[in-house]
PDB file of C-alpha atoms in Angstrom:
ATOM      1  CA  VAL A   1      79.372  94.437 112.796  1.00 50.00           C
ATOM      2  CA  LYS A   2      78.405  97.861 111.559  1.00 56.00           C
ATOM      3  CA  ASP A   3      80.610  99.012 114.568  1.00 68.00           C
ATOM      4  CA  VAL A   4      84.325  97.882 113.792  1.00 73.00           C
ATOM      5  CA  PRO A   5      85.852  99.435 112.263  1.00 76.00           C
ATOM      6  CA  VAL A   6      88.173  98.567 108.737  1.00 79.00           C
ATOM      7  CA  LEU A   7      91.540  99.644 109.232  1.00 83.00           C
ATOM      8  CA  GLY A   8      92.536  99.021 105.519  1.00 81.00           C
ATOM      9  CA  LEU A   9      92.028  96.458 102.232  1.00 81.00           C
ATOM     10  CA  ILE A  10      94.874  95.149 100.874  1.00 84.00           C
ATOM     11  CA  PRO A  11      95.726  94.421  97.456  1.00 82.00           C
ATOM     12  CA  HIS A  12      96.159  90.955  96.032  1.00 78.00           C
ATOM     13  CA  ILE A  13      99.490  89.216  97.151  1.00 76.00           C
ATOM     14  CA  LYS A  14     100.663  86.490  94.583  1.00 71.00           C
ATOM     15  CA  GLU A  15     101.866  83.696  96.736  1.00 62.00           C
ATOM     16  CA  ASP A  16     105.030  82.897  94.782  1.00 51.00           C
ATOM     17  CA  SER A  17     106.957  84.659  96.999  1.00 55.00           C
ATOM     18  CA  ASN A  18     107.763  84.278 100.614  1.00 64.00           C
ATOM     19  CA  LYS A  19     109.609  87.552 100.542  1.00 75.00           C
ATOM     20  CA  VAL A  20     108.444  90.490 102.376  1.00 87.00           C
ATOM     21  CA  LYS A  21     107.000  92.361  99.613  1.00 88.00           C
ATOM     22  CA  VAL A  22     107.139  95.925 101.648  1.00 92.00           C
ATOM     23  CA  PHE A  23     110.127  95.408 101.476  1.00 92.00           C
ATOM     24  CA  ILE A  24     111.092  94.513  97.787  1.00 89.00           C
ATOM     25  CA  SER A  25     108.446  97.052  96.153  1.00 89.00           C
ATOM     26  CA  PRO A  26     108.452  99.673  99.220  1.00 92.00           C
ATOM     27  CA  LYS A  27     106.699 102.043  96.459  1.00 92.00           C
ATOM     28  CA  SER A  28     103.906 100.060  95.336  1.00 93.00           C
ATOM     29  CA  ALA A  29     100.390 100.046  95.806  1.00 93.00           C
ATOM     30  CA  LEU A  30     100.775  97.026  98.241  1.00 91.00           C
ATOM     31  CA  ALA A  31     103.658  99.040 100.791  1.00 94.00           C
ATOM     32  CA  GLU A  32     101.215 101.779 100.438  1.00 94.00           C
ATOM     33  CA  SER A  33      98.614  99.952 101.602  1.00 95.00           C
ATOM     34  CA  PHE A  34     100.563  98.603 104.820  1.00 94.00           C
ATOM     35  CA  ARG A  35     101.700 102.143 105.370  1.00 94.00           C
ATOM     36  CA  ASN A  36      97.994 102.933 105.551  1.00 93.00           C
ATOM     37  CA  LEU A  37      97.270 100.385 107.657  1.00 93.00           C
ATOM     38  CA  ARG A  38     100.047 101.270 110.188  1.00 93.00           C
ATOM     39  CA  THR A  39      98.948 104.962 110.423  1.00 92.00           C
ATOM     40  CA  ASN A  40      95.309 103.555 111.134  1.00 90.00           C
ATOM     41  CA  LEU A  41      96.731 101.631 113.971  1.00 90.00           C
ATOM     42  CA  GLN A  42      98.566 104.422 115.364  1.00 84.00           C
ATOM     43  CA  PHE A  43      95.643 106.313 115.244  1.00 81.00           C
ATOM     44  CA  MET A  44      93.612 103.794 117.466  1.00 75.00           C
ATOM     45  CA  LEU A  45      96.568 102.871 120.067  1.00 73.00           C
ATOM     46  CA  LYS A  46      96.535 105.820 122.768  1.00 66.00           C
ATOM     47  CA  GLN A  47      99.512 106.713 123.822  1.00 64.00           C
ATOM     48  CA  LYS A  48     102.078 103.965 125.194  1.00 71.00           C
ATOM     49  CA  GLU A  49     105.438 103.183 124.832  1.00 78.00           C
ATOM     50  CA  SER A  50     105.350  99.489 122.949  1.00 89.00           C
ATOM     51  CA  HIS A  51     101.609  98.547 120.888  1.00 93.00           C
ATOM     52  CA  VAL A  52     101.121  94.358 121.083  1.00 94.00           C
ATOM     53  CA  ILE A  53      98.842  93.657 118.048  1.00 94.00           C
ATOM     54  CA  ALA A  54      97.063  90.242 117.213  1.00 93.00           C
ATOM     55  CA  VAL A  55      96.402  88.941 113.943  1.00 93.00           C
ATOM     56  CA  THR A  56      94.272  86.581 113.449  1.00 87.00           C
ATOM     57  CA  SER A  57      90.841  85.099 110.845  1.00 81.00           C
ATOM     58  CA  THR A  58      88.381  82.624 111.239  1.00 75.00           C
ATOM     59  CA  ILE A  59      89.541  79.715 108.924  1.00 73.00           C
ATOM     60  CA  ALA A  60      93.796  78.577 107.461  1.00 75.00           C
ATOM     61  CA  SER A  61      94.914  80.990 103.921  1.00 73.00           C
ATOM     62  CA  GLU A  62      92.997  83.846 104.864  1.00 71.00           C
ATOM     63  CA  GLY A  63      95.924  86.074 104.709  1.00 80.00           C
ATOM     64  CA  LYS A  64      97.406  86.443 108.630  1.00 88.00           C
ATOM     65  CA  THR A  65     101.166  85.320 108.147  1.00 89.00           C
ATOM     66  CA  THR A  66     101.306  87.327 105.530  1.00 90.00           C
ATOM     67  CA  VAL A  67      99.955  90.691 106.937  1.00 92.00           C
ATOM     68  CA  CYS A  68     101.759  89.944 110.135  1.00 94.00           C
ATOM     69  CA  MET A  69     105.348  89.661 107.786  1.00 94.00           C
ATOM     70  CA  ASN A  70     104.365  93.021 105.425  1.00 93.00           C
ATOM     71  CA  LEU A  71     103.188  94.446 108.948  1.00 96.00           C
ATOM     72  CA  GLY A  72     105.575  94.326 110.591  1.00 96.00           C
ATOM     73  CA  GLY A  73     108.133  95.091 107.418  1.00 96.00           C
ATOM     74  CA  ILE A  74     106.256  98.543 107.407  1.00 96.00           C
ATOM     75  CA  MET A  75     106.812  99.217 111.036  1.00 96.00           C
ATOM     76  CA  SER A  76     110.496  98.528 110.616  1.00 97.00           C
ATOM     77  CA  MET A  77     111.186 101.093 107.942  1.00 95.00           C
ATOM     78  CA  ALA A  78     109.954 103.482 109.994  1.00 94.00           C
ATOM     79  CA  ASP A  79     112.269 102.841 112.719  1.00 95.00           C
ATOM     80  CA  LYS A  80     109.610 100.858 115.095  1.00 95.00           C
ATOM     81  CA  LYS A  81     111.906  97.976 116.327  1.00 97.00           C
ATOM     82  CA  THR A  82     108.908  95.173 115.442  1.00 98.00           C
ATOM     83  CA  VAL A  83     109.253  91.326 116.678  1.00 98.00           C
ATOM     84  CA  ILE A  84     106.825  89.163 115.234  1.00 97.00           C
ATOM     85  CA  LEU A  85     105.737  85.832 117.174  1.00 97.00           C
ATOM     86  CA  ASN A  86     104.180  82.713 115.842  1.00 95.00           C
ATOM     87  CA  LEU A  87     101.806  81.971 117.675  1.00 93.00           C
ATOM     88  CA  ASP A  88      99.805  79.227 115.957  1.00 89.00           C
ATOM     89  CA  MET A  89     101.514  75.987 116.897  1.00 90.00           C
ATOM     90  CA  ARG A  90      99.693  73.692 115.270  1.00 87.00           C
ATOM     91  CA  LYS A  91     100.659  74.488 111.559  1.00 85.00           C
ATOM     92  CA  PRO A  92     103.551  77.173 111.560  1.00 86.00           C
ATOM     93  CA  THR A  93     104.490  78.370 108.647  1.00 86.00           C
ATOM     94  CA  LEU A  94     106.818  82.059 109.321  1.00 90.00           C
ATOM     95  CA  HIS A  95     109.964  80.307 109.758  1.00 93.00           C
ATOM     96  CA  GLU A  96     109.870  78.817 106.465  1.00 90.00           C
ATOM     97  CA  ARG A  97     108.801  82.750 104.658  1.00 88.00           C
ATOM     98  CA  PHE A  98     111.909  84.310 106.874  1.00 91.00           C
ATOM     99  CA  GLY A  99     114.159  81.177 105.989  1.00 90.00           C
ATOM    100  CA  LEU A 100     114.498  80.739 109.671  1.00 93.00           C
ATOM    101  CA  GLN A 101     115.373  77.194 111.994  1.00 93.00           C
ATOM    102  CA  ASN A 102     112.342  76.381 114.004  1.00 95.00           C
ATOM    103  CA  SER A 103     114.516  73.799 116.183  1.00 95.00           C
ATOM    104  CA  LYS A 104     113.726  76.186 119.155  1.00 96.00           C
ATOM    105  CA  GLY A 105     110.930  78.822 119.437  1.00 97.00           C
ATOM    106  CA  MET A 106     107.414  79.579 121.171  1.00 97.00           C
ATOM    107  CA  SER A 107     106.723  75.946 122.328  1.00 96.00           C
ATOM    108  CA  THR A 108     110.387  75.423 124.213  1.00 97.00           C
ATOM    109  CA  LEU A 109     109.771  79.605 125.503  1.00 97.00           C
ATOM    110  CA  LEU A 110     106.530  78.454 126.944  1.00 96.00           C
ATOM    111  CA  SER A 111     107.642  74.816 128.502  1.00 96.00           C
ATOM    112  CA  GLU A 112     110.710  76.366 129.735  1.00 96.00           C
ATOM    113  CA  ARG A 113     113.693  74.977 127.632  1.00 96.00           C
ATOM    114  CA  THR A 114     114.882  77.858 126.407  1.00 96.00           C
ATOM    115  CA  GLY A 115     115.022  81.020 127.017  1.00 97.00           C
ATOM    116  CA  LEU A 116     113.669  84.380 125.501  1.00 97.00           C
ATOM    117  CA  ASN A 117     117.071  85.635 124.472  1.00 96.00           C
ATOM    118  CA  ASP A 118     117.680  81.748 122.799  1.00 97.00           C
ATOM    119  CA  VAL A 119     114.407  81.924 121.012  1.00 98.00           C
ATOM    120  CA  ILE A 120     114.417  86.288 119.242  1.00 98.00           C
ATOM    121  CA  GLN A 121     115.909  85.820 115.862  1.00 97.00           C
ATOM    122  CA  HIS A 122     117.352  88.219 113.635  1.00 96.00           C
ATOM    123  CA  THR A 123     116.030  88.877 109.932  1.00 94.00           C
ATOM    124  CA  GLU A 124     117.874  90.190 106.966  1.00 93.00           C
ATOM    125  CA  TYR A 125     115.750  93.390 108.021  1.00 94.00           C
ATOM    126  CA  GLU A 126     117.065  96.057 110.431  1.00 95.00           C
ATOM    127  CA  ASN A 127     114.726  96.151 113.606  1.00 97.00           C
ATOM    128  CA  LEU A 128     112.575  93.165 112.372  1.00 97.00           C
ATOM    129  CA  ASP A 129     113.064  90.413 114.683  1.00 98.00           C
ATOM    130  CA  ILE A 130     110.843  87.260 114.824  1.00 97.00           C
ATOM    131  CA  ILE A 131     110.083  84.696 117.256  1.00 98.00           C
ATOM    132  CA  THR A 132     109.501  81.373 116.022  1.00 97.00           C
ATOM    133  CA  SER A 133     106.409  78.698 116.874  1.00 96.00           C
ATOM    134  CA  GLY A 134     108.853  75.829 118.054  1.00 96.00           C
ATOM    135  CA  PRO A 135     108.502  72.040 117.556  1.00 95.00           C
ATOM    136  CA  ILE A 136     104.844  71.203 117.683  1.00 94.00           C
ATOM    137  CA  PRO A 137     103.651  70.760 121.299  1.00 94.00           C
ATOM    138  CA  PRO A 138     101.126  68.122 121.971  1.00 92.00           C
ATOM    139  CA  ASN A 139      99.478  71.008 124.101  1.00 90.00           C
ATOM    140  CA  PRO A 140      99.769  74.742 122.383  1.00 91.00           C
ATOM    141  CA  SER A 141      96.525  75.477 124.109  1.00 91.00           C
ATOM    142  CA  GLU A 142      97.675  75.042 127.692  1.00 92.00           C
ATOM    143  CA  LEU A 143     101.143  76.722 126.922  1.00 94.00           C
ATOM    144  CA  ILE A 144      99.652  80.065 125.183  1.00 92.00           C
ATOM    145  CA  GLN A 145      97.023  80.102 128.449  1.00 91.00           C
ATOM    146  CA  SER A 146     100.373  79.696 130.972  1.00 91.00           C
ATOM    147  CA  VAL A 147     101.290  82.448 133.221  1.00 92.00           C
ATOM    148  CA  LEU A 148     104.425  82.696 131.537  1.00 95.00           C
ATOM    149  CA  MET A 149     102.753  83.794 128.001  1.00 94.00           C
ATOM    150  CA  GLU A 150     102.035  87.169 129.919  1.00 94.00           C
ATOM    151  CA  LYS A 151     105.718  87.583 131.399  1.00 96.00           C
ATOM    152  CA  VAL A 152     106.951  87.168 128.108  1.00 97.00           C
ATOM    153  CA  LEU A 153     105.310  89.690 126.627  1.00 96.00           C
ATOM    154  CA  GLU A 154     106.257  92.325 128.816  1.00 96.00           C
ATOM    155  CA  LYS A 155     109.313  91.269 128.626  1.00 97.00           C
ATOM    156  CA  LEU A 156     109.178  91.856 125.312  1.00 97.00           C
ATOM    157  CA  LYS A 157     107.496  95.208 125.544  1.00 96.00           C
ATOM    158  CA  GLU A 158     110.552  96.198 127.529  1.00 96.00           C
ATOM    159  CA  VAL A 159     112.690  96.172 123.839  1.00 96.00           C
ATOM    160  CA  TYR A 160     110.360  96.454 121.246  1.00 97.00           C
ATOM    161  CA  ASP A 161     107.997  99.274 120.161  1.00 95.00           C
ATOM    162  CA  VAL A 162     106.165  96.900 118.575  1.00 96.00           C
ATOM    163  CA  ILE A 163     105.291  93.194 119.420  1.00 97.00           C
ATOM    164  CA  ILE A 164     102.958  91.621 116.084  1.00 97.00           C
ATOM    165  CA  LEU A 165     101.510  88.322 117.800  1.00 96.00           C
ATOM    166  CA  ASP A 166     100.457  85.773 114.461  1.00 93.00           C
ATOM    167  CA  THR A 167      97.674  83.490 116.367  1.00 90.00           C
ATOM    168  CA  PRO A 168      96.027  80.456 114.714  1.00 84.00           C
ATOM    169  CA  PRO A 169      92.378  80.829 113.267  1.00 82.00           C
ATOM    170  CA  ILE A 170      89.778  82.119 115.687  1.00 78.00           C
ATOM    171  CA  GLY A 171      87.236  79.805 114.020  1.00 64.00           C
ATOM    172  CA  LEU A 172      89.218  76.862 114.408  1.00 61.00           C
ATOM    173  CA  VAL A 173      90.437  76.758 118.315  1.00 66.00           C
ATOM    174  CA  THR A 174      90.624  79.274 121.241  1.00 71.00           C
ATOM    175  CA  ASP A 175      94.148  80.206 121.347  1.00 73.00           C
ATOM    176  CA  ALA A 176      93.432  83.318 119.554  1.00 74.00           C
ATOM    177  CA  ARG A 177      90.819  84.663 121.751  1.00 78.00           C
ATOM    178  CA  THR A 178      93.189  83.968 124.734  1.00 81.00           C
ATOM    179  CA  LEU A 179      95.783  86.433 122.806  1.00 87.00           C
ATOM    180  CA  MET A 180      93.527  88.998 122.239  1.00 84.00           C
ATOM    181  CA  HIS A 181      93.381  89.488 125.961  1.00 84.00           C
ATOM    182  CA  PHE A 182      97.156  90.883 126.129  1.00 89.00           C
ATOM    183  CA  ALA A 183      96.718  92.398 122.830  1.00 91.00           C
ATOM    184  CA  ASP A 184      95.753  96.533 122.766  1.00 91.00           C
ATOM    185  CA  THR A 185      94.550  95.768 119.085  1.00 90.00           C
ATOM    186  CA  SER A 186      93.345  92.744 117.605  1.00 88.00           C
ATOM    187  CA  ILE A 187      93.170  92.382 113.052  1.00 88.00           C
ATOM    188  CA  TYR A 188      91.171  90.637 111.839  1.00 87.00           C
ATOM    189  CA  VAL A 189      91.718  88.929 108.893  1.00 84.00           C
ATOM    190  CA  LEU A 190      89.221  88.608 105.712  1.00 76.00           C
ATOM    191  CA  ARG A 191      90.269  87.356 102.215  1.00 79.00           C
ATOM    192  CA  ALA A 192      88.026  87.950  98.764  1.00 77.00           C
ATOM    193  CA  ASN A 193      86.984  85.277  97.342  1.00 69.00           C
ATOM    194  CA  HIS A 194      87.785  82.856 100.074  1.00 66.00           C
ATOM    195  CA  SER A 195      86.239  84.400 103.459  1.00 67.00           C
ATOM    196  CA  LYS A 196      82.123  83.793 103.669  1.00 65.00           C
ATOM    197  CA  LYS A 197      80.266  86.483 104.675  1.00 64.00           C
ATOM    198  CA  ALA A 198      78.842  84.417 107.729  1.00 63.00           C
ATOM    199  CA  PHE A 199      82.493  84.602 109.014  1.00 62.00           C
ATOM    200  CA  LEU A 200      81.607  88.603 110.012  1.00 66.00           C
ATOM    201  CA  LEU A 201      79.091  87.060 112.090  1.00 64.00           C
ATOM    202  CA  SER A 202      82.141  85.479 114.645  1.00 63.00           C
ATOM    203  CA  LEU A 203      82.858  88.907 115.198  1.00 61.00           C
ATOM    204  CA  ILE A 204      80.254  89.855 117.520  1.00 59.00           C
ATOM    205  CA  HIS A 205      80.518  86.957 119.752  1.00 56.00           C
ATOM    206  CA  ILE A 206      84.680  87.422 120.164  1.00 56.00           C
TER     207      ILE A 206
END
């Protein structure tokens, strides 16, 4: 895995708050670490009108959603119109972090029960929108692998500068691998004192 670039190192984030930390403490070391991540992502991307970023890890609780929230926040602070999609439809938490309703979202959109404009929710932060997971469906993998998923991303690219995909753990289901094919950049999250060294071996097979 020596050829896999390290995009950034993020300080430990206490789990006592669901707020987006980069907004609460914009001058903190944490916010600066996400600015560094934002800069490194810009270097990796060739000139394009929009940037699709997939965020995954091996197992649960490694920090995927926390990274998505704060990366989305730091992107929006740079006047990038940003949307975060919660595609972990089995154990969604993104809506709780932002205090949003989850009666409709990616599951109802991809099953053609709601339209795209109906599921985009604005947060209290400028330039930062969310599409929650929606009710837990019986067939999340089939929904993610549908033709409609690609069409949704194409539509979002017409409006947003940055599209962040909060994906399920890659070690548990195949959904994240599918979503990486749609992404310009994939971020693989590892958490100190939680992730195992063996998890790095999975990077070879992605």
